[in-house]
Short mmCIF file of C-alpha atoms and ligand atoms in Angstrom, two decimals:
data_model
loop_
_atom_site.label_atom_id
_atom_site.label_comp_id
_atom_site.label_asym_id
_atom_site.label_seq_id
_atom_site.Cartn_x
_atom_site.Cartn_y
_atom_site.Cartn_z
CA MET L 1 22.68 -106.01 27.05
CA ALA L 2 24.64 -102.70 27.32
CA ARG L 3 27.31 -102.28 24.82
CA LYS L 4 30.86 -102.71 25.90
CA LYS L 5 32.98 -99.57 26.28
CA ILE L 6 36.39 -99.70 24.50
CA ALA L 7 39.06 -97.04 25.08
CA LEU L 8 41.85 -96.69 22.55
CA ILE L 9 44.82 -94.71 23.77
CA GLY L 10 46.75 -93.37 20.84
CA GLY L 11 44.90 -92.04 17.90
CA GLY L 12 47.61 -92.51 15.35
CA GLN L 13 47.84 -94.99 12.49
CA ILE L 14 46.95 -98.11 14.37
CA GLY L 15 44.49 -96.34 16.61
CA GLY L 16 42.52 -95.21 13.58
CA VAL L 17 42.27 -98.59 11.89
CA LEU L 18 41.19 -100.02 15.37
CA VAL L 19 38.38 -97.51 15.57
CA GLN L 20 37.13 -98.44 11.95
CA LEU L 21 37.31 -102.26 12.61
CA ILE L 22 35.56 -102.01 16.03
CA ALA L 23 32.73 -99.86 14.38
CA GLN L 24 32.40 -102.08 11.45
CA LYS L 25 32.29 -105.15 13.57
CA GLN L 26 29.96 -103.34 16.15
CA LEU L 27 32.20 -104.52 19.04
CA GLY L 28 31.27 -101.67 21.34
CA ASP L 29 31.36 -97.91 21.88
CA VAL L 30 34.74 -96.34 21.34
CA VAL L 31 36.55 -93.51 23.13
CA LEU L 32 39.71 -92.58 21.18
CA PHE L 33 42.21 -90.69 23.27
CA ASP L 34 45.22 -88.81 21.91
CA ILE L 35 47.20 -85.81 23.26
CA VAL L 36 47.23 -84.04 19.93
CA GLU L 37 44.33 -81.77 19.96
CA ASP L 38 41.43 -82.44 17.46
CA LEU L 39 43.13 -85.38 15.94
CA PRO L 40 40.89 -88.04 17.77
CA GLN L 41 37.92 -85.92 17.24
CA GLY L 42 38.62 -85.71 13.55
CA LYS L 43 39.25 -89.31 13.07
CA THR L 44 36.17 -90.53 14.83
CA LEU L 45 34.05 -87.90 13.09
CA ASP L 46 35.42 -89.25 9.77
CA ILE L 47 34.67 -92.81 10.56
CA VAL L 48 31.25 -92.25 12.16
CA GLU L 49 30.18 -90.40 8.92
CA ALA L 50 30.53 -93.74 7.06
CA SER L 51 28.03 -95.32 9.54
CA ARG L 52 25.12 -95.15 7.08
CA VAL L 53 27.20 -96.76 4.43
CA ASP L 54 28.99 -99.49 6.66
CA LEU L 55 25.71 -99.81 8.72
CA PHE L 56 27.02 -99.71 12.20
CA ASP L 57 25.26 -98.35 15.34
CA VAL L 58 27.99 -97.67 17.83
CA ASN L 59 29.15 -94.42 19.43
CA LEU L 60 32.50 -93.07 18.48
CA ARG L 61 34.05 -90.31 20.37
CA GLY L 62 37.46 -88.50 20.22
CA THR L 63 39.01 -86.86 23.22
CA ASN L 64 41.93 -85.28 24.76
CA ASP L 65 40.60 -85.84 28.29
CA TYR L 66 41.42 -89.08 30.04
CA LYS L 67 38.22 -88.73 32.23
CA ASP L 68 36.28 -89.76 29.03
CA ILE L 69 37.61 -93.37 29.32
CA GLU L 70 35.98 -93.79 32.71
CA GLY L 71 34.57 -97.26 33.17
CA SER L 72 35.88 -98.73 29.98
CA ASP L 73 35.74 -102.56 29.82
CA LEU L 74 38.72 -102.91 27.47
CA VAL L 75 41.69 -100.67 26.67
CA ILE L 76 43.99 -101.00 23.72
CA ILE L 77 47.17 -98.87 23.98
CA THR L 78 49.09 -97.71 20.74
CA ALA L 79 50.37 -94.47 22.24
CA GLY L 80 54.04 -93.96 21.32
CA LEU L 81 56.42 -93.42 18.63
CA PRO L 82 56.79 -95.84 15.76
CA ARG L 83 60.05 -96.87 14.33
CA LYS L 84 61.72 -95.08 11.33
CA PRO L 85 63.72 -96.86 8.79
CA GLY L 86 66.88 -98.36 10.31
CA MET L 87 65.60 -98.31 13.90
CA SER L 88 65.19 -101.30 16.17
CA ARG L 89 62.16 -101.55 18.28
CA ASP L 90 64.57 -101.29 21.40
CA ASP L 91 65.56 -97.71 20.21
CA LEU L 92 62.14 -96.53 21.12
CA LEU L 93 62.48 -97.48 24.90
CA VAL L 94 63.04 -94.24 26.67
CA THR L 95 60.66 -92.20 24.61
CA ASN L 96 57.85 -94.73 24.75
CA ALA L 97 58.36 -95.67 28.44
CA LYS L 98 57.73 -92.00 29.47
CA ILE L 99 54.53 -92.09 27.45
CA MET L 100 53.53 -95.29 28.82
CA LYS L 101 53.97 -94.17 32.40
CA THR L 102 51.35 -91.34 31.87
CA VAL L 103 49.12 -93.73 30.04
CA ALA L 104 49.28 -96.35 32.85
CA GLU L 105 48.73 -93.83 35.57
CA ASN L 106 45.54 -92.59 33.82
CA VAL L 107 44.19 -95.98 32.93
CA LYS L 108 44.74 -97.08 36.58
CA GLN L 109 42.60 -94.01 37.70
CA TYR L 110 39.83 -94.03 35.19
CA ALA L 111 39.40 -97.76 34.11
CA PRO L 112 40.60 -99.76 36.96
CA ASN L 113 38.74 -102.96 35.93
CA ALA L 114 39.53 -102.92 32.35
CA ILE L 115 41.33 -105.75 30.43
CA VAL L 116 44.29 -104.03 28.59
CA ILE L 117 45.92 -104.95 25.38
CA VAL L 118 49.26 -102.97 24.76
CA ILE L 119 50.48 -102.65 21.27
CA SER L 120 53.24 -99.96 21.67
CA ASN L 121 56.81 -100.82 21.13
CA PRO L 122 59.16 -102.18 22.45
CA LEU L 123 56.18 -104.50 23.10
CA ASP L 124 57.36 -106.73 26.03
CA ALA L 125 58.96 -103.91 27.94
CA MET L 126 55.93 -101.58 27.53
CA VAL L 127 53.51 -104.49 28.80
CA THR L 128 55.75 -105.06 31.73
CA LEU L 129 55.86 -101.29 32.55
CA PHE L 130 52.06 -100.90 32.27
CA GLN L 131 51.43 -103.76 34.59
CA LYS L 132 54.11 -102.66 37.18
CA ILE L 133 52.56 -99.14 37.21
CA THR L 134 49.04 -100.09 37.42
CA GLY L 135 49.41 -103.21 39.57
CA PHE L 136 46.54 -104.82 37.57
CA PRO L 137 46.33 -108.57 37.81
CA THR L 138 48.56 -110.00 35.07
CA ASN L 139 45.64 -111.93 33.52
CA ARG L 140 44.15 -108.57 32.57
CA VAL L 141 47.35 -107.10 31.04
CA ILE L 142 48.54 -108.50 27.84
CA GLY L 143 50.40 -107.40 24.72
CA GLN L 144 49.72 -107.95 21.00
CA ALA L 145 52.73 -109.22 18.87
CA GLY L 146 52.39 -113.04 18.36
CA VAL L 147 49.10 -112.86 16.51
CA LEU L 148 50.72 -110.58 13.98
CA ASP L 149 54.06 -112.38 13.79
CA SER L 150 52.24 -115.63 13.27
CA SER L 151 50.02 -114.19 10.67
CA ARG L 152 53.05 -112.98 8.66
CA PHE L 153 54.71 -116.45 9.06
CA ALA L 154 51.51 -118.08 7.79
CA THR L 155 51.27 -115.60 4.87
CA PHE L 156 54.76 -116.52 3.56
CA ILE L 157 54.02 -120.24 4.02
CA ALA L 158 50.79 -119.89 2.03
CA TRP L 159 52.66 -118.14 -0.80
CA GLU L 160 55.36 -120.66 -0.86
CA LEU L 161 53.08 -123.66 -0.97
CA GLY L 162 50.43 -122.05 -3.20
CA VAL L 163 47.63 -122.88 -0.80
CA SER L 164 45.02 -120.73 1.06
CA VAL L 165 46.35 -118.95 3.92
CA LYS L 166 43.00 -120.09 5.77
CA ASP L 167 44.47 -123.54 6.17
CA VAL L 168 47.86 -122.48 7.37
CA ASN L 169 48.60 -122.76 11.03
CA ALA L 170 51.93 -121.33 12.16
CA MET L 171 52.96 -119.90 15.48
CA VAL L 172 55.54 -117.51 16.59
CA MET L 173 56.52 -117.28 20.22
CA GLY L 174 59.05 -115.34 22.22
CA GLY L 175 59.59 -111.44 22.53
CA HIS L 176 58.42 -109.05 19.77
CA GLY L 177 62.09 -108.49 18.41
CA ASP L 178 64.56 -109.97 16.22
CA THR L 179 65.01 -112.89 18.58
CA MET L 180 61.32 -114.02 18.11
CA VAL L 181 60.88 -117.74 17.58
CA PRO L 182 58.83 -119.17 14.77
CA ILE L 183 57.90 -122.75 15.60
CA VAL L 184 58.67 -124.60 12.49
CA ARG L 185 58.02 -128.15 13.75
CA TYR L 186 54.27 -127.69 14.12
CA ALA L 187 53.62 -125.35 11.17
CA ASN L 188 50.99 -127.12 9.20
CA VAL L 189 48.63 -126.90 6.32
CA ASN L 190 45.19 -128.06 7.65
CA GLY L 191 47.21 -130.53 9.88
CA LEU L 192 49.78 -131.71 7.32
CA PRO L 193 53.29 -130.75 8.28
CA VAL L 194 54.76 -127.91 6.33
CA MET L 195 58.43 -129.33 6.29
CA GLU L 196 57.05 -132.57 4.64
CA LEU L 197 55.15 -130.46 2.01
CA LEU L 198 58.37 -128.51 1.30
CA GLU L 199 60.45 -131.55 1.00
CA ARG L 200 57.95 -133.17 -1.55
CA LYS L 201 57.78 -129.79 -3.46
CA TYR L 202 61.53 -129.77 -3.93
CA ASN L 203 62.37 -133.47 -3.57
CA ASP L 204 65.43 -132.24 -1.50
CA LYS L 205 65.66 -131.99 2.27
CA ASN L 206 68.39 -129.35 2.20
CA LYS L 207 66.57 -127.18 -0.25
CA ALA L 208 63.32 -127.47 1.82
CA LYS L 209 65.33 -126.49 4.93
CA GLU L 210 66.78 -123.45 3.03
CA VAL L 211 63.45 -122.35 1.92
CA MET L 212 62.05 -122.59 5.48
CA ASP L 213 64.95 -120.70 6.93
CA ALA L 214 64.31 -117.85 4.47
CA MET L 215 60.64 -117.66 5.59
CA VAL L 216 61.64 -117.79 9.26
CA ASN L 217 64.06 -114.92 8.69
CA ARG L 218 61.59 -112.87 6.64
CA THR L 219 59.13 -113.26 9.46
CA LYS L 220 61.64 -112.00 12.08
CA MET L 221 62.32 -109.05 9.83
CA ALA L 222 58.83 -108.36 8.50
CA GLY L 223 58.12 -105.31 10.56
CA GLY L 224 61.38 -103.69 9.11
CA GLU L 225 60.44 -104.67 5.70
CA VAL L 226 57.24 -102.81 5.83
CA ILE L 227 58.77 -99.75 7.35
CA LYS L 228 61.38 -99.69 4.70
CA LEU L 229 58.68 -99.40 2.10
CA LEU L 230 56.37 -97.03 3.96
CA LYS L 231 59.34 -94.85 4.94
CA THR L 232 57.20 -92.58 7.16
CA GLY L 233 55.91 -95.13 9.81
CA SER L 234 55.50 -98.78 10.60
CA ALA L 235 52.82 -101.46 9.90
CA PHE L 236 49.34 -100.40 10.93
CA TYR L 237 46.59 -102.47 9.18
CA SER L 238 47.94 -105.80 10.34
CA PRO L 239 48.68 -104.87 13.96
CA ALA L 240 45.23 -103.41 14.29
CA SER L 241 43.53 -106.51 12.73
CA SER L 242 45.57 -108.67 15.19
CA ALA L 243 44.55 -106.73 18.28
CA ILE L 244 40.92 -107.14 17.12
CA ALA L 245 41.29 -110.90 16.92
CA MET L 246 42.32 -110.81 20.64
CA THR L 247 39.55 -108.28 21.50
CA GLU L 248 36.92 -110.62 19.90
CA SER L 249 38.11 -113.66 21.85
CA ILE L 250 37.92 -111.67 25.04
CA LEU L 251 34.59 -109.88 24.51
CA TYR L 252 32.86 -112.95 23.12
CA ASP L 253 34.55 -115.21 25.62
CA GLU L 254 35.74 -117.35 22.72
CA LYS L 255 38.66 -118.88 24.40
CA ARG L 256 40.75 -118.85 21.27
CA VAL L 257 44.28 -120.00 21.61
CA LEU L 258 46.28 -117.14 20.51
CA PRO L 259 49.96 -116.30 20.74
CA THR L 260 49.89 -113.58 23.40
CA CYS L 261 52.54 -111.53 25.23
CA ALA L 262 51.58 -112.84 28.69
CA TYR L 263 53.13 -112.99 32.18
CA LEU L 264 54.84 -116.20 32.84
CA ASN L 265 55.06 -117.83 36.20
CA GLY L 266 57.38 -120.74 35.41
CA GLU L 267 55.75 -121.80 32.17
CA PHE L 268 58.35 -122.74 29.58
CA GLY L 269 60.87 -122.31 32.33
CA VAL L 270 60.28 -118.56 32.44
CA LYS L 271 59.47 -116.89 35.71
CA GLY L 272 58.55 -113.24 36.25
CA PHE L 273 58.61 -111.99 32.74
CA TYR L 274 56.17 -111.14 29.82
CA VAL L 275 56.83 -113.04 26.66
CA GLY L 276 54.83 -114.32 23.76
CA VAL L 277 53.25 -117.85 24.37
CA PRO L 278 50.07 -119.60 23.38
CA ALA L 279 47.33 -118.54 25.66
CA VAL L 280 43.60 -119.01 26.08
CA LEU L 281 41.91 -115.62 25.76
CA GLY L 282 38.43 -115.31 27.20
CA ALA L 283 36.25 -112.98 29.36
CA ASN L 284 38.87 -112.88 32.14
CA GLY L 285 41.66 -111.97 29.80
CA VAL L 286 44.53 -114.69 29.73
CA GLU L 287 42.59 -117.64 31.27
CA ARG L 288 45.36 -120.23 30.78
CA ILE L 289 48.70 -120.50 29.14
CA ILE L 290 49.07 -123.59 27.02
CA GLU L 291 52.43 -125.44 27.62
CA PHE L 292 53.87 -127.96 25.29
CA LYS L 293 57.25 -129.59 25.08
CA LEU L 294 59.67 -127.65 23.05
CA ASP L 295 62.73 -129.55 21.61
CA ALA L 296 66.25 -128.47 22.60
CA GLU L 297 66.65 -126.13 19.68
CA GLU L 298 63.34 -124.31 20.33
CA GLN L 299 63.82 -124.06 23.97
CA ALA L 300 67.32 -122.53 23.31
CA ALA L 301 65.84 -120.02 20.95
CA LEU L 302 63.07 -119.14 23.48
CA ASP L 303 65.65 -118.78 26.28
CA ASN L 304 67.74 -116.44 23.97
CA SER L 305 64.53 -114.35 23.22
CA VAL L 306 63.57 -114.19 26.99
CA LYS L 307 67.22 -113.02 27.67
CA ALA L 308 66.79 -110.18 25.16
CA VAL L 309 63.57 -109.12 26.86
CA LYS L 310 65.07 -109.40 30.30
CA GLU L 311 67.96 -107.16 29.40
CA LEU L 312 65.56 -104.49 27.94
CA VAL L 313 63.35 -104.71 31.04
CA GLU L 314 66.46 -104.37 33.21
CA ALA L 315 67.74 -101.38 31.14
CA MET L 316 64.30 -99.75 31.72
CA THR L 317 64.54 -100.28 35.44
CA ARG L 318 67.99 -98.73 35.62
CA LEU L 319 66.60 -95.74 33.70
CA GLY L 320 64.17 -95.21 36.61
CA PHE L 321 61.00 -96.80 35.12
O1 LIG W 401 52.59 -105.64 16.62
C1 LIG W 401 52.96 -104.60 17.28
N1 LIG W 401 52.86 -104.73 18.69
C2 LIG W 401 53.28 -103.49 16.68
C3 LIG W 401 53.50 -102.30 17.50
C4 LIG W 401 53.32 -103.33 15.21
C5 LIG W 401 53.58 -102.19 14.51
C6 LIG W 401 53.89 -100.89 15.21
N2 LIG W 401 53.81 -101.17 16.71
C7 LIG W 401 53.97 -99.93 17.58
O2 LIG W 401 52.77 -99.36 17.91
C8 LIG W 401 54.76 -98.72 17.05
O3 LIG W 401 56.23 -99.01 17.22
C9 LIG W 401 54.29 -97.73 17.98
O4 LIG W 401 55.04 -97.72 19.19
C10 LIG W 401 52.93 -98.04 18.25
C11 LIG W 401 51.84 -97.18 17.44
O5 LIG W 401 52.16 -97.16 16.14
P1 LIG W 401 51.39 -96.15 15.18
O6 LIG W 401 51.78 -96.59 13.72
O7 LIG W 401 49.96 -96.10 15.43
O8 LIG W 401 52.18 -94.75 15.49
P2 LIG W 401 51.51 -93.40 15.23
O9 LIG W 401 50.70 -93.19 14.08
O10 LIG W 401 52.71 -92.52 15.44
O11 LIG W 401 50.52 -93.10 16.49
C12 LIG W 401 51.02 -92.99 17.81
C13 LIG W 401 50.04 -91.94 18.47
C14 LIG W 401 50.12 -90.58 17.96
O12 LIG W 401 48.86 -90.14 17.41
C15 LIG W 401 50.62 -89.71 19.05
O13 LIG W 401 50.11 -88.43 19.04
C16 LIG W 401 50.11 -90.52 20.29
O14 LIG W 401 50.43 -91.86 19.84
N3 LIG W 401 50.78 -90.18 21.51
C17 LIG W 401 50.03 -90.28 22.67
N4 LIG W 401 48.94 -90.62 22.97
C18 LIG W 401 48.57 -90.65 24.27
N5 LIG W 401 49.42 -90.17 25.25
C19 LIG W 401 50.57 -89.74 24.85
N6 LIG W 401 51.46 -89.38 25.94
C20 LIG W 401 51.10 -89.93 23.70
N7 LIG W 401 52.25 -89.52 23.08
C21 LIG W 401 52.08 -89.80 21.73
#
């Protein structure tokens, strides 16, 4: 079977880790595109020179020419600026929309059949813009945010309860911004409700709620917490790993249920917008959106998050994108 061709648009921090993970896992041949001359060539050369040590046999190629992404099966987009300390994701709108426009036009021309995962911020708006410009079917255009936000939430829960993070299931829905919605009610440790475990730990319902609220807030602010520490850029290992989980589910047709920035057509009461929801990811991209009943508080939080996404998309449209 021929190896898959994976194009990575953006050869910065996340792009570099994506190349390394794809190579180490032998998911396919990689073309790394960036506008900065020699940067993608240098990164791919550096990584391929570890192939004898890491024992991988895929082709890695860096380029500044979009033609080289021709016929890609999967495209992952990280092109765009990251946040600096104190910035919100929305502050990146104008700069990154301009970049996304060129990226979308070129992907449309050279890889019209690809499944596309967008990572660039502000995520929900960038996915929306990419889909609008390419006109690709919505099942083939998705965004990565929820896998990472959920992994952050799960990490904090594991630390708090002193259990393996492998046993923690916790999902974050909504837009990839401060309004994101960690779903507390279904957070569990191998099926056991996290809230009950917290109440037993503290023997105090109020304290348990306080601890959970703090974890929810830390999750919402987790991107900013990393930026504040790194000072020169934003998180890049964890976003890359998260996109790889989505990539594997698609390339191996695993049908994993992953929180995905997906186009909604009435699900959860949302029509015509991209927002984070649980979705089955397989060979056709988003194969199904998994709906479940939200309680009044969760639905209100999701509506609020969708409102923020809508406002940003409308602002983008007003700016001519
Ligand atoms: O979970 C998530 N979705 C995210 C998203 C988590 C963290 C960071 N997230 C966002 O991803 C971040 O806010 C940025 O918008 C993107 C990429 O983050 P990264 O840390 O990789 O940024 P870098 O290192 O600055 O890399 C961006 C690259 C850089 O090499 C530029 O030269 C390139 O993008 N770039 C372009 N590539 C192609 N085409 C154009 N026009 C272009 N402009 C810049």
